Amino acid sequence: MSASPSAASAEPGFTTRQVHAGADWAAASPRAVPLFLTAGFTFDDFDGAAGHFQEGTGFGYTRTGNPTIDALERKLAALEGGTDAVFVASGQAAVAVALLGLLGAGDHVVASTHIYEGSRGLLLDNLSRLGITVSFVEDIEDPDAWRAASHTGTRAFFAESIANARNDVLDIAAIAAVAQERGIPLVIDNTFATPYLLRPIEHGANVVVHSASKFLAGHGAALGGVIVDDGRFDAARSGPLFPHLVAATRAGGPSPAERHGGRARIAYVRETVAPRFGPSPSPFNAFLVAQGIETLSLRVREQSRNALAVARWLEGRPEVESVDYAGLDSHPHHRIAERYLTRGYGAVFQFTLHGGEAAARGFVQAVEVFTHMTHLGDVRSLVLHPGSTSHSQHTEDARRALGVHPGTLRLSVGIEDIDDLLADLDHALRVSAHALAESTVEVLG
Ligand code: PLP
C-alpha cells in the first residue's frame, strides 16, 4: 500500500489489510520461468498507462500480454526459427486464429485432405459460415494438385507436416514454392513433428501452428496452442491480397505493415485477432508448456526411437494388416520423410488389424501399459480407435478414403521401456485374437 499523506495516520482495516498487505514483494531473479498468475498489472504512473494503451508498451492485462506467456512465445519462436509467436489457449484456437489472421469473407483456402478432424470441422462448419471457402487436396505430394485447387481468390495453403491419420509427410519446399507463386502463405500444423524433428519455416513455410497440448507440453496436464510467423510478409507483393495488413487502422493510424514491416501478419494476429476473439491461455498453462519444452528433444528423440521399434515389430505380426508409419520403408512417403525427418519420424501413427472392429475392440480393452484415451504426444503411450471416436462422424467410405478402417488403431508412443511396450502390445494382440476366434466359433456354432 502506498503511504499517501491522507492514509498514513490510521492503520487500514482488517479487510483492507487482507487484500493489500504483503503486496510489496521483493524483486528477485528466478531461474525457472516465473509464473505471473494475474489478470493484470499495475501501471507505474499515468503516462505508463497511456503508453501501454497507445503504443503497446509494458504489460497491462493478461489477455493482451503477460511475462510468463511472453517468455514462452520467445522460446517457441526461437525453436521454430520464426520472428515472433503468439500463444493461445489450445491447438484448435491456434489454427482458428492463424487462419482468421489471413482470411475474410470471400477468401478461399486450399487444405490438405489429411488433417486433424477439428481443423476439417473448423474449415467446413465454422469458417464456411463466415464466407470462407475451402478446397481439399488429396495427393498432397503433387505440387500441381495444389496449383489446380487454387485460384485468384486463394489466400492460404494449409497442411500438416506429418499428417493425421495416415502419417503422410508434406514436401514443404515443393508446396511452399506453389504458395509463393501466388504470393500467399503456406500454413503448417507442425504438432506431430515438433520443431525438434522439423522446422517448416526453414523449408519455406510462412506460418507454423501447434497444438502445444501435445509434445510441447508433453505431460498431458495443460492445453495450449501457438502461431509462429516467419516475419517475411512482403507488402509490395502481397499487400493487395491482404488489405487488412496494409490499410490504415480504423482510426486512420498506420497499417500493420507500416508499423511492423515483414512482421505484419503476426502483429495483426497479436493485436487484432487473438485478443478480440479471446482464446487467452492461462499463464499457468504457459508455465507448464514452457517447463515441458525444456525436455522436448530428449522426449521426442526417445519417443521416435520407441515408435520406430514398435512400428517394425507390428509390421512383422500376423494379426496386423498394415502399419502407416513414415519411418518404414513400406510407407509411400518414406523418401520424403528421410529428407525432412533426419532426427526421427515422430511417435504418432496408426496400424490396422485384420480382424476389423471386433479385433480393435479386444485390443484397446486389453492394453495395460498403453492408455486408452484421445490425446497424443504424451510421455505415456496412448491408443485410440479412430473409426468409433475421432472419425465416427464420417461415412464408412469417407473414413476409408482417409485411411481409417474398422480395424485401425492410432498409437502415440511414449517414453516407457521398449520391452514393456512390446510385451503390452503382444498381450493385447493375443487377447484380441483369442476374443475374435471365440466370437467366430460362436457365430459358426
Ligand atoms: N492439430 C493437430 C494435428 C491435432 O492433433 C490437434 C488435437 O489433437 C489439434 C490441432 C487441436 O489441438 P488442441 O486439442 O490443443 O485444441
Short mmCIF file of C-alpha atoms and ligand atoms in Angstrom, two decimals:
data_model
loop_
_atom_site.label_atom_id
_atom_site.label_comp_id
_atom_site.label_asym_id
_atom_site.label_seq_id
_atom_site.Cartn_x
_atom_site.Cartn_y
_atom_site.Cartn_z
CA MET A 1 0.00 0.00 0.00
CA SER A 2 1.28 3.46 -0.74
CA ALA A 3 1.83 5.81 2.21
CA SER A 4 -0.07 8.81 0.90
CA PRO A 5 -0.43 11.74 3.33
CA SER A 6 -4.13 11.07 3.92
CA ALA A 7 -3.70 7.34 4.56
CA ALA A 8 -0.61 7.44 6.81
CA SER A 9 -2.29 8.19 10.13
CA ALA A 10 -4.74 5.32 10.62
CA GLU A 11 -3.98 1.61 10.34
CA PRO A 12 -6.05 0.16 7.49
CA GLY A 13 -8.99 -2.03 8.48
CA PHE A 14 -8.85 -5.83 8.52
CA THR A 15 -10.47 -6.30 5.11
CA THR A 16 -8.23 -3.69 3.51
CA ARG A 17 -5.19 -5.42 5.00
CA GLN A 18 -6.27 -8.86 3.82
CA VAL A 19 -6.43 -7.53 0.28
CA HIS A 20 -3.38 -5.22 0.26
CA ALA A 21 -0.86 -6.31 2.92
CA GLY A 22 2.28 -8.01 1.60
CA ALA A 23 1.84 -6.60 -1.90
CA ASP A 24 5.32 -5.05 -1.91
CA TRP A 25 7.15 -8.35 -2.55
CA ALA A 26 10.86 -8.44 -3.12
CA ALA A 27 12.19 -8.15 -6.65
CA ALA A 28 14.08 -11.34 -7.48
CA SER A 29 15.51 -13.15 -10.50
CA PRO A 30 14.02 -16.65 -10.58
CA ARG A 31 15.90 -19.09 -12.80
CA ALA A 32 12.79 -21.09 -13.73
CA VAL A 33 10.20 -19.27 -15.85
CA PRO A 34 8.35 -17.15 -13.29
CA LEU A 35 4.61 -17.67 -13.16
CA PHE A 36 2.71 -14.38 -13.36
CA LEU A 37 -0.70 -15.77 -12.44
CA THR A 38 -2.51 -12.46 -12.58
CA ALA A 39 -5.33 -10.94 -14.60
CA GLY A 40 -3.49 -7.65 -14.90
CA PHE A 41 -0.55 -5.47 -13.96
CA THR A 42 -0.25 -2.19 -12.09
CA PHE A 43 0.81 0.83 -14.10
CA ASP A 44 3.80 2.76 -12.74
CA ASP A 45 2.07 6.08 -13.36
CA PHE A 46 -0.42 7.94 -15.55
CA ASP A 47 1.95 8.08 -18.53
CA GLY A 48 2.75 4.35 -18.18
CA ALA A 49 -0.94 3.52 -18.58
CA ALA A 50 -1.30 5.86 -21.54
CA GLY A 51 1.85 4.45 -23.15
CA HIS A 52 0.55 0.91 -22.74
CA PHE A 53 -2.76 1.67 -24.44
CA GLN A 54 -1.40 3.98 -27.11
CA GLU A 55 1.93 2.39 -28.02
CA GLY A 56 1.57 -1.11 -26.57
CA THR A 57 4.48 -0.71 -24.15
CA GLY A 58 4.70 -2.83 -20.98
CA PHE A 59 2.06 -5.20 -19.64
CA GLY A 60 -1.50 -4.19 -18.76
CA TYR A 61 -3.92 -7.11 -18.93
CA THR A 62 -3.14 -10.82 -19.42
CA ARG A 63 -5.37 -11.16 -22.49
CA THR A 64 -3.05 -8.78 -24.32
CA GLY A 65 0.24 -9.77 -22.74
CA ASN A 66 1.82 -11.48 -19.74
CA PRO A 67 5.54 -12.03 -18.96
CA THR A 68 5.16 -15.82 -18.49
CA ILE A 69 3.38 -16.11 -21.83
CA ASP A 70 5.84 -13.70 -23.44
CA ALA A 71 8.80 -15.85 -22.34
CA LEU A 72 7.15 -18.95 -23.79
CA GLU A 73 6.38 -17.14 -27.07
CA ARG A 74 10.02 -16.13 -27.46
CA LYS A 75 11.14 -19.69 -26.72
CA LEU A 76 8.75 -21.09 -29.34
CA ALA A 77 9.74 -18.51 -31.98
CA ALA A 78 13.40 -19.38 -31.39
CA LEU A 79 12.78 -23.13 -31.64
CA GLU A 80 10.77 -22.84 -34.86
CA GLY A 81 13.15 -20.31 -36.41
CA GLY A 82 10.41 -17.67 -36.66
CA THR A 83 10.47 -13.99 -35.78
CA ASP A 84 7.59 -13.98 -33.33
CA ALA A 85 4.96 -16.27 -31.80
CA VAL A 86 1.54 -15.84 -30.24
CA PHE A 87 0.45 -18.37 -27.62
CA VAL A 88 -3.28 -19.14 -27.31
CA ALA A 89 -5.50 -21.43 -25.27
CA SER A 90 -5.44 -24.58 -27.44
CA GLY A 91 -4.22 -26.01 -30.72
CA GLN A 92 -7.71 -25.58 -32.12
CA ALA A 93 -7.53 -21.88 -31.21
CA ALA A 94 -4.12 -21.63 -32.87
CA VAL A 95 -5.45 -22.96 -36.18
CA ALA A 96 -8.53 -20.72 -35.98
CA VAL A 97 -6.59 -17.58 -35.04
CA ALA A 98 -3.88 -18.19 -37.67
CA LEU A 99 -6.48 -18.59 -40.42
CA LEU A 100 -8.61 -15.66 -39.20
CA GLY A 101 -5.47 -13.52 -39.33
CA LEU A 102 -5.29 -14.21 -43.06
CA LEU A 103 -8.79 -14.88 -44.33
CA GLY A 104 -12.03 -12.94 -44.55
CA ALA A 105 -15.39 -13.34 -46.27
CA GLY A 106 -14.94 -14.20 -49.95
CA ASP A 107 -11.49 -15.70 -49.46
CA HIS A 108 -10.53 -19.26 -50.28
CA VAL A 109 -8.12 -21.68 -48.66
CA VAL A 110 -6.59 -24.84 -50.09
CA ALA A 111 -6.10 -27.52 -47.46
CA SER A 112 -4.65 -30.99 -47.38
CA THR A 113 -7.29 -33.71 -47.07
CA HIS A 114 -5.09 -35.29 -44.41
CA ILE A 115 -5.64 -33.06 -41.41
CA TYR A 116 -6.91 -33.26 -37.85
CA GLU A 117 -10.70 -33.65 -37.72
CA GLY A 118 -11.05 -30.48 -35.62
CA SER A 119 -9.30 -28.47 -38.34
CA ARG A 120 -11.50 -30.02 -41.02
CA GLY A 121 -14.57 -29.13 -38.95
CA LEU A 122 -13.33 -25.55 -38.47
CA LEU A 123 -12.97 -25.13 -42.23
CA LEU A 124 -16.21 -26.86 -43.22
CA ASP A 125 -18.58 -25.88 -40.41
CA ASN A 126 -17.27 -22.59 -38.97
CA LEU A 127 -15.20 -20.64 -41.49
CA SER A 128 -17.67 -21.58 -44.24
CA ARG A 129 -20.36 -19.68 -42.31
CA LEU A 130 -18.14 -16.60 -42.42
CA GLY A 131 -17.97 -16.81 -46.22
CA ILE A 132 -14.57 -18.52 -46.41
CA THR A 133 -14.44 -21.41 -48.87
CA VAL A 134 -12.11 -24.41 -48.93
CA SER A 135 -10.84 -26.92 -51.47
CA PHE A 136 -9.11 -30.10 -50.35
CA VAL A 137 -6.09 -31.69 -51.98
CA GLU A 138 -5.87 -35.48 -51.79
CA ASP A 139 -2.48 -36.07 -53.45
CA ILE A 140 -0.58 -33.68 -51.25
CA GLU A 141 2.82 -34.67 -52.66
CA ASP A 142 1.82 -33.33 -56.09
CA PRO A 143 2.51 -29.56 -56.43
CA ASP A 144 0.23 -29.45 -59.50
CA ALA A 145 -2.68 -30.66 -57.36
CA TRP A 146 -2.21 -27.61 -55.09
CA ARG A 147 -1.83 -25.36 -58.12
CA ALA A 148 -5.00 -26.75 -59.69
CA ALA A 149 -7.02 -26.36 -56.47
CA SER A 150 -6.10 -22.69 -56.07
CA HIS A 151 -7.45 -19.65 -57.90
CA THR A 152 -7.25 -15.87 -57.73
CA GLY A 153 -9.29 -15.82 -54.52
CA THR A 154 -6.99 -18.24 -52.67
CA ARG A 155 -5.30 -16.63 -49.68
CA ALA A 156 -3.61 -19.55 -47.88
CA PHE A 157 -2.46 -23.17 -48.14
CA PHE A 158 -2.92 -25.31 -45.03
CA ALA A 159 -1.39 -28.72 -44.27
CA GLU A 160 0.19 -30.80 -41.53
CA SER A 161 3.90 -31.62 -41.67
CA ILE A 162 3.24 -35.21 -40.54
CA ALA A 163 -0.44 -35.79 -41.01
CA ASN A 164 -3.40 -37.30 -39.28
CA ALA A 165 -4.29 -40.09 -39.91
CA ARG A 166 -2.05 -41.90 -42.43
CA ASN A 167 1.28 -40.28 -41.49
CA ASP A 168 1.55 -38.52 -44.87
CA VAL A 169 4.61 -36.27 -44.91
CA LEU A 170 4.41 -32.97 -46.75
CA ASP A 171 7.14 -31.95 -49.18
CA ILE A 172 7.10 -28.50 -47.64
CA ALA A 173 9.60 -26.87 -50.01
CA ALA A 174 7.67 -28.01 -53.08
CA ILE A 175 4.28 -26.81 -51.80
CA ALA A 176 5.74 -23.58 -50.37
CA ALA A 177 7.04 -22.81 -53.86
CA VAL A 178 3.49 -23.06 -55.26
CA ALA A 179 2.16 -20.79 -52.50
CA GLN A 180 4.99 -18.38 -53.24
CA GLU A 181 3.96 -18.24 -56.93
CA ARG A 182 0.63 -16.81 -55.73
CA GLY A 183 2.10 -14.55 -53.04
CA ILE A 184 0.18 -16.38 -50.32
CA PRO A 185 1.42 -18.11 -47.15
CA LEU A 186 1.81 -21.82 -46.52
CA VAL A 187 0.47 -22.54 -43.02
CA ILE A 188 1.80 -25.74 -41.46
CA ASP A 189 0.39 -27.55 -38.45
CA ASN A 190 3.64 -28.96 -37.01
CA THR A 191 2.10 -30.70 -33.99
CA PHE A 192 3.16 -34.27 -34.89
CA ALA A 193 6.74 -33.36 -35.85
CA THR A 194 7.60 -30.70 -33.25
CA PRO A 195 10.40 -28.22 -34.03
CA TYR A 196 12.92 -30.75 -32.76
CA LEU A 197 12.24 -33.03 -35.75
CA LEU A 198 11.25 -30.47 -38.36
CA ARG A 199 11.20 -26.69 -38.69
CA PRO A 200 8.85 -25.86 -41.60
CA ILE A 201 9.99 -22.22 -41.86
CA GLU A 202 13.49 -23.42 -42.82
CA HIS A 203 11.87 -25.14 -45.82
CA GLY A 204 9.81 -22.17 -46.98
CA ALA A 205 6.62 -22.32 -44.90
CA ASN A 206 5.44 -18.96 -43.60
CA VAL A 207 3.23 -19.69 -40.62
CA VAL A 208 3.52 -22.63 -38.21
CA VAL A 209 0.85 -23.68 -35.74
CA HIS A 210 0.91 -26.28 -32.99
CA SER A 211 -1.29 -27.93 -30.52
CA ALA A 212 1.08 -27.27 -27.60
CA SER A 213 -1.12 -29.59 -25.56
CA LYS A 214 0.73 -32.50 -27.17
CA PHE A 215 4.52 -32.95 -27.43
CA LEU A 216 5.41 -29.39 -26.40
CA ALA A 217 3.71 -29.68 -23.00
CA GLY A 218 4.45 -33.40 -23.08
CA HIS A 219 2.84 -34.50 -19.84
CA GLY A 220 -0.85 -34.24 -20.63
CA ALA A 221 -1.53 -31.62 -17.96
CA ALA A 222 -2.26 -28.46 -19.96
CA LEU A 223 -3.80 -27.25 -23.21
CA GLY A 224 -2.21 -24.61 -25.38
CA GLY A 225 -1.58 -23.59 -28.96
CA VAL A 226 0.86 -21.39 -30.79
CA ILE A 227 1.16 -19.44 -34.02
CA VAL A 228 4.71 -18.75 -35.22
CA ASP A 229 5.45 -16.46 -38.18
CA ASP A 230 8.48 -16.26 -40.46
CA GLY A 231 8.35 -12.45 -40.48
CA ARG A 232 8.68 -12.35 -44.28
CA PHE A 233 5.41 -10.69 -45.24
CA ASP A 234 6.09 -8.78 -48.46
CA ALA A 235 3.71 -5.82 -48.50
CA ALA A 236 4.69 -4.73 -52.03
CA ARG A 237 3.96 -8.17 -53.49
CA SER A 238 1.17 -9.49 -51.27
CA GLY A 239 -0.39 -6.31 -49.86
CA PRO A 240 -3.21 -6.22 -52.44
CA LEU A 241 -4.18 -9.78 -51.42
CA PHE A 242 -4.25 -8.92 -47.70
CA PRO A 243 -5.73 -5.41 -47.49
CA HIS A 244 -6.20 -5.63 -43.71
CA LEU A 245 -2.40 -5.78 -43.33
CA VAL A 246 -1.66 -2.73 -45.46
CA ALA A 247 -4.70 -0.49 -44.86
CA ALA A 248 -4.73 2.30 -42.29
CA THR A 249 -6.32 1.37 -38.96
CA ARG A 250 -9.98 2.24 -38.25
CA ALA A 251 -8.78 5.42 -36.54
CA GLY A 252 -6.59 6.36 -39.53
CA GLY A 253 -3.31 5.21 -37.95
CA PRO A 254 -0.51 3.45 -39.83
CA SER A 255 -1.19 -0.08 -41.09
CA PRO A 256 0.36 -3.23 -39.54
CA ALA A 257 2.79 -3.38 -42.50
CA GLU A 258 3.84 0.25 -41.96
CA ARG A 259 4.40 -0.33 -38.26
CA HIS A 260 5.83 -3.86 -38.35
CA GLY A 261 7.18 -4.45 -41.87
CA GLY A 262 7.66 -8.18 -42.56
CA ARG A 263 6.13 -9.00 -39.17
CA ALA A 264 2.75 -7.52 -40.17
CA ARG A 265 0.96 -10.89 -40.19
CA ILE A 266 1.87 -11.90 -36.66
CA ALA A 267 1.44 -8.33 -35.38
CA TYR A 268 -2.12 -8.38 -36.73
CA VAL A 269 -2.73 -11.73 -35.04
CA ARG A 270 -1.37 -10.37 -31.74
CA GLU A 271 -3.15 -7.00 -31.83
CA THR A 272 -6.39 -7.66 -33.66
CA VAL A 273 -7.28 -11.37 -33.83
CA ALA A 274 -6.18 -13.21 -30.67
CA PRO A 275 -7.26 -10.59 -28.10
CA ARG A 276 -10.57 -9.88 -29.88
CA PHE A 277 -11.73 -13.47 -30.38
CA GLY A 278 -10.22 -14.01 -26.95
CA PRO A 279 -8.83 -17.56 -26.64
CA SER A 280 -6.47 -16.39 -23.91
CA PRO A 281 -4.35 -19.07 -22.25
CA SER A 282 -3.88 -19.26 -18.51
CA PRO A 283 -0.35 -18.14 -17.56
CA PHE A 284 -0.25 -21.38 -15.56
CA ASN A 285 -0.67 -23.40 -18.76
CA ALA A 286 2.04 -21.29 -20.42
CA PHE A 287 4.27 -22.10 -17.44
CA LEU A 288 3.57 -25.84 -17.80
CA VAL A 289 4.21 -25.78 -21.55
CA ALA A 290 7.47 -23.86 -21.01
CA GLN A 291 8.56 -26.44 -18.43
CA GLY A 292 7.67 -29.25 -20.82
CA ILE A 293 9.64 -27.74 -23.69
CA GLU A 294 12.83 -27.82 -21.64
CA THR A 295 12.92 -31.62 -22.18
CA LEU A 296 11.35 -31.68 -25.66
CA SER A 297 14.38 -33.00 -27.56
CA LEU A 298 15.01 -35.76 -25.00
CA ARG A 299 11.42 -36.94 -25.05
CA VAL A 300 10.88 -36.74 -28.81
CA ARG A 301 14.17 -38.50 -29.54
CA GLU A 302 13.25 -41.35 -27.21
CA GLN A 303 9.62 -41.48 -28.36
CA SER A 304 10.65 -41.57 -32.04
CA ARG A 305 13.10 -44.38 -31.33
CA ASN A 306 10.42 -46.34 -29.47
CA ALA A 307 7.85 -45.67 -32.21
CA LEU A 308 10.15 -46.98 -34.95
CA ALA A 309 10.79 -50.13 -32.92
CA VAL A 310 7.05 -50.59 -32.29
CA ALA A 311 6.17 -49.99 -35.96
CA ARG A 312 8.76 -52.50 -37.18
CA TRP A 313 7.59 -55.04 -34.61
CA LEU A 314 3.93 -54.59 -35.58
CA GLU A 315 4.77 -54.98 -39.26
CA GLY A 316 6.08 -58.45 -38.52
CA ARG A 317 2.94 -59.63 -36.71
CA PRO A 318 0.42 -61.91 -38.43
CA GLU A 319 -2.56 -60.14 -36.80
CA VAL A 320 -1.55 -56.83 -38.44
CA GLU A 321 -2.70 -55.95 -41.94
CA SER A 322 -0.78 -52.68 -42.38
CA VAL A 323 1.25 -50.08 -40.47
CA ASP A 324 1.15 -46.42 -41.56
CA TYR A 325 4.43 -45.09 -40.19
CA ALA A 326 6.56 -42.73 -42.28
CA GLY A 327 9.70 -44.28 -40.78
CA LEU A 328 9.01 -47.61 -42.51
CA ASP A 329 10.28 -48.40 -46.00
CA SER A 330 6.77 -49.55 -46.86
CA HIS A 331 5.25 -46.07 -46.32
CA PRO A 332 4.54 -44.22 -49.58
CA HIS A 333 6.15 -41.04 -48.19
CA HIS A 334 9.20 -42.70 -46.69
CA ARG A 335 11.58 -41.00 -49.15
CA ILE A 336 10.13 -37.56 -48.33
CA ALA A 337 10.33 -38.44 -44.63
CA GLU A 338 14.01 -39.36 -44.97
CA ARG A 339 14.68 -35.89 -46.42
CA TYR A 340 12.74 -33.92 -43.83
CA LEU A 341 12.87 -36.01 -40.65
CA THR A 342 16.55 -36.69 -40.14
CA ARG A 343 16.29 -36.89 -36.34
CA GLY A 344 13.41 -39.37 -36.16
CA TYR A 345 9.99 -39.97 -37.67
CA GLY A 346 7.80 -38.95 -34.78
CA ALA A 347 5.80 -41.01 -32.33
CA VAL A 348 2.21 -40.99 -33.62
CA PHE A 349 0.97 -43.43 -36.24
CA GLN A 350 -1.75 -45.95 -36.94
CA PHE A 351 -1.91 -49.62 -37.80
CA THR A 352 -4.74 -51.84 -38.96
CA LEU A 353 -5.73 -55.23 -37.60
CA HIS A 354 -7.03 -57.98 -39.89
CA GLY A 355 -9.92 -58.66 -37.52
CA GLY A 356 -11.77 -55.36 -38.09
CA GLU A 357 -13.61 -53.52 -35.32
CA ALA A 358 -14.03 -56.63 -33.15
CA ALA A 359 -10.25 -57.11 -33.06
CA ALA A 360 -9.69 -53.41 -32.35
CA ARG A 361 -12.23 -53.53 -29.51
CA GLY A 362 -10.47 -56.51 -27.94
CA PHE A 363 -7.11 -54.78 -28.33
CA VAL A 364 -7.96 -51.46 -26.63
CA GLN A 365 -9.66 -53.30 -23.79
CA ALA A 366 -6.60 -55.49 -23.20
CA VAL A 367 -3.77 -52.91 -23.09
CA GLU A 368 -2.27 -52.19 -19.69
CA VAL A 369 0.82 -50.05 -20.33
CA PHE A 370 -0.78 -48.14 -23.21
CA THR A 371 -3.55 -45.84 -22.00
CA HIS A 372 -6.82 -45.85 -23.92
CA MET A 373 -7.56 -42.16 -24.49
CA THR A 374 -7.86 -39.36 -27.05
CA HIS A 375 -4.60 -37.46 -26.80
CA LEU A 376 -1.12 -37.72 -28.25
CA GLY A 377 2.47 -36.61 -27.73
CA ASP A 378 2.38 -37.56 -24.06
CA VAL A 379 5.25 -39.22 -22.15
CA ARG A 380 2.81 -42.10 -21.67
CA SER A 381 1.92 -44.40 -24.59
CA LEU A 382 -1.67 -43.99 -25.75
CA VAL A 383 -4.09 -45.83 -28.03
CA LEU A 384 -7.36 -44.83 -29.72
CA HIS A 385 -9.77 -46.45 -32.19
CA PRO A 386 -10.40 -43.58 -34.66
CA GLY A 387 -13.25 -45.30 -36.52
CA SER A 388 -15.56 -45.22 -33.48
CA THR A 389 -14.23 -41.96 -31.99
CA SER A 390 -12.44 -39.10 -33.80
CA HIS A 391 -13.63 -40.21 -37.26
CA SER A 392 -17.04 -41.58 -36.29
CA GLN A 393 -18.92 -38.69 -37.94
CA HIS A 394 -17.75 -39.75 -41.41
CA THR A 395 -19.41 -42.30 -43.64
CA GLU A 396 -17.58 -45.58 -43.97
CA ASP A 397 -16.46 -44.62 -47.49
CA ALA A 398 -15.08 -41.27 -46.31
CA ARG A 399 -13.24 -43.00 -43.46
CA ARG A 400 -11.73 -45.47 -45.88
CA ALA A 401 -10.55 -42.61 -48.11
CA LEU A 402 -8.81 -41.08 -45.09
CA GLY A 403 -7.13 -44.42 -44.33
CA VAL A 404 -9.28 -45.17 -41.27
CA HIS A 405 -10.61 -48.74 -41.40
CA PRO A 406 -12.68 -50.70 -38.85
CA GLY A 407 -9.54 -52.42 -37.56
CA THR A 408 -7.40 -49.26 -37.46
CA LEU A 409 -5.83 -48.13 -34.16
CA ARG A 410 -3.82 -44.98 -33.54
CA LEU A 411 -0.83 -45.14 -31.26
CA SER A 412 1.08 -42.33 -29.63
CA VAL A 413 4.25 -43.94 -28.36
CA GLY A 414 5.66 -42.67 -25.08
CA ILE A 415 8.98 -42.91 -23.28
CA GLU A 416 8.42 -46.21 -21.43
CA ASP A 417 10.95 -49.04 -21.77
CA ILE A 418 10.55 -50.62 -25.18
CA ASP A 419 10.37 -54.18 -23.81
CA ASP A 420 7.37 -53.24 -21.67
CA LEU A 421 5.64 -51.62 -24.65
CA LEU A 422 6.18 -54.63 -26.89
CA ALA A 423 5.06 -57.02 -24.14
CA ASP A 424 1.86 -54.98 -23.70
CA LEU A 425 1.18 -54.97 -27.44
CA ASP A 426 1.88 -58.68 -27.66
CA HIS A 427 -0.53 -59.35 -24.81
CA ALA A 428 -3.24 -57.13 -26.38
CA LEU A 429 -2.84 -58.77 -29.80
CA ARG A 430 -3.16 -62.23 -28.25
CA VAL A 431 -6.22 -61.31 -26.17
CA SER A 432 -7.83 -59.66 -29.17
CA ALA A 433 -7.12 -62.65 -31.46
CA HIS A 434 -8.49 -65.02 -28.83
CA ALA A 435 -11.69 -62.99 -28.38
CA LEU A 436 -12.10 -62.83 -32.14
CA ALA A 437 -11.66 -66.61 -32.51
CA GLU A 438 -14.26 -67.23 -29.76
CA SER A 439 -16.80 -64.91 -31.36
CA THR A 440 -16.23 -66.57 -34.77
CA VAL A 441 -16.82 -70.01 -33.22
CA GLU A 442 -19.99 -68.69 -31.59
CA VAL A 443 -21.28 -67.31 -34.88
CA LEU A 444 -20.43 -70.52 -36.74
CA GLY A 445 -21.84 -72.62 -33.92
N1 PLP B 1 -3.73 -30.02 -34.64
C1 PLP B 1 -3.47 -31.35 -34.54
C2 PLP B 1 -2.58 -32.01 -35.55
C3 PLP B 1 -4.04 -32.10 -33.50
O1 PLP B 1 -3.80 -33.42 -33.43
C4 PLP B 1 -4.88 -31.44 -32.57
C5 PLP B 1 -5.53 -32.19 -31.48
O2 PLP B 1 -5.47 -33.40 -31.41
C6 PLP B 1 -5.12 -30.07 -32.72
C7 PLP B 1 -4.52 -29.39 -33.75
C8 PLP B 1 -6.01 -29.35 -31.75
O3 PLP B 1 -5.29 -29.14 -30.59
P1 PLP B 1 -5.95 -28.92 -29.13
O4 PLP B 1 -6.51 -30.23 -28.71
O5 PLP B 1 -4.82 -28.45 -28.30
O6 PLP B 1 -7.01 -27.88 -29.30
#
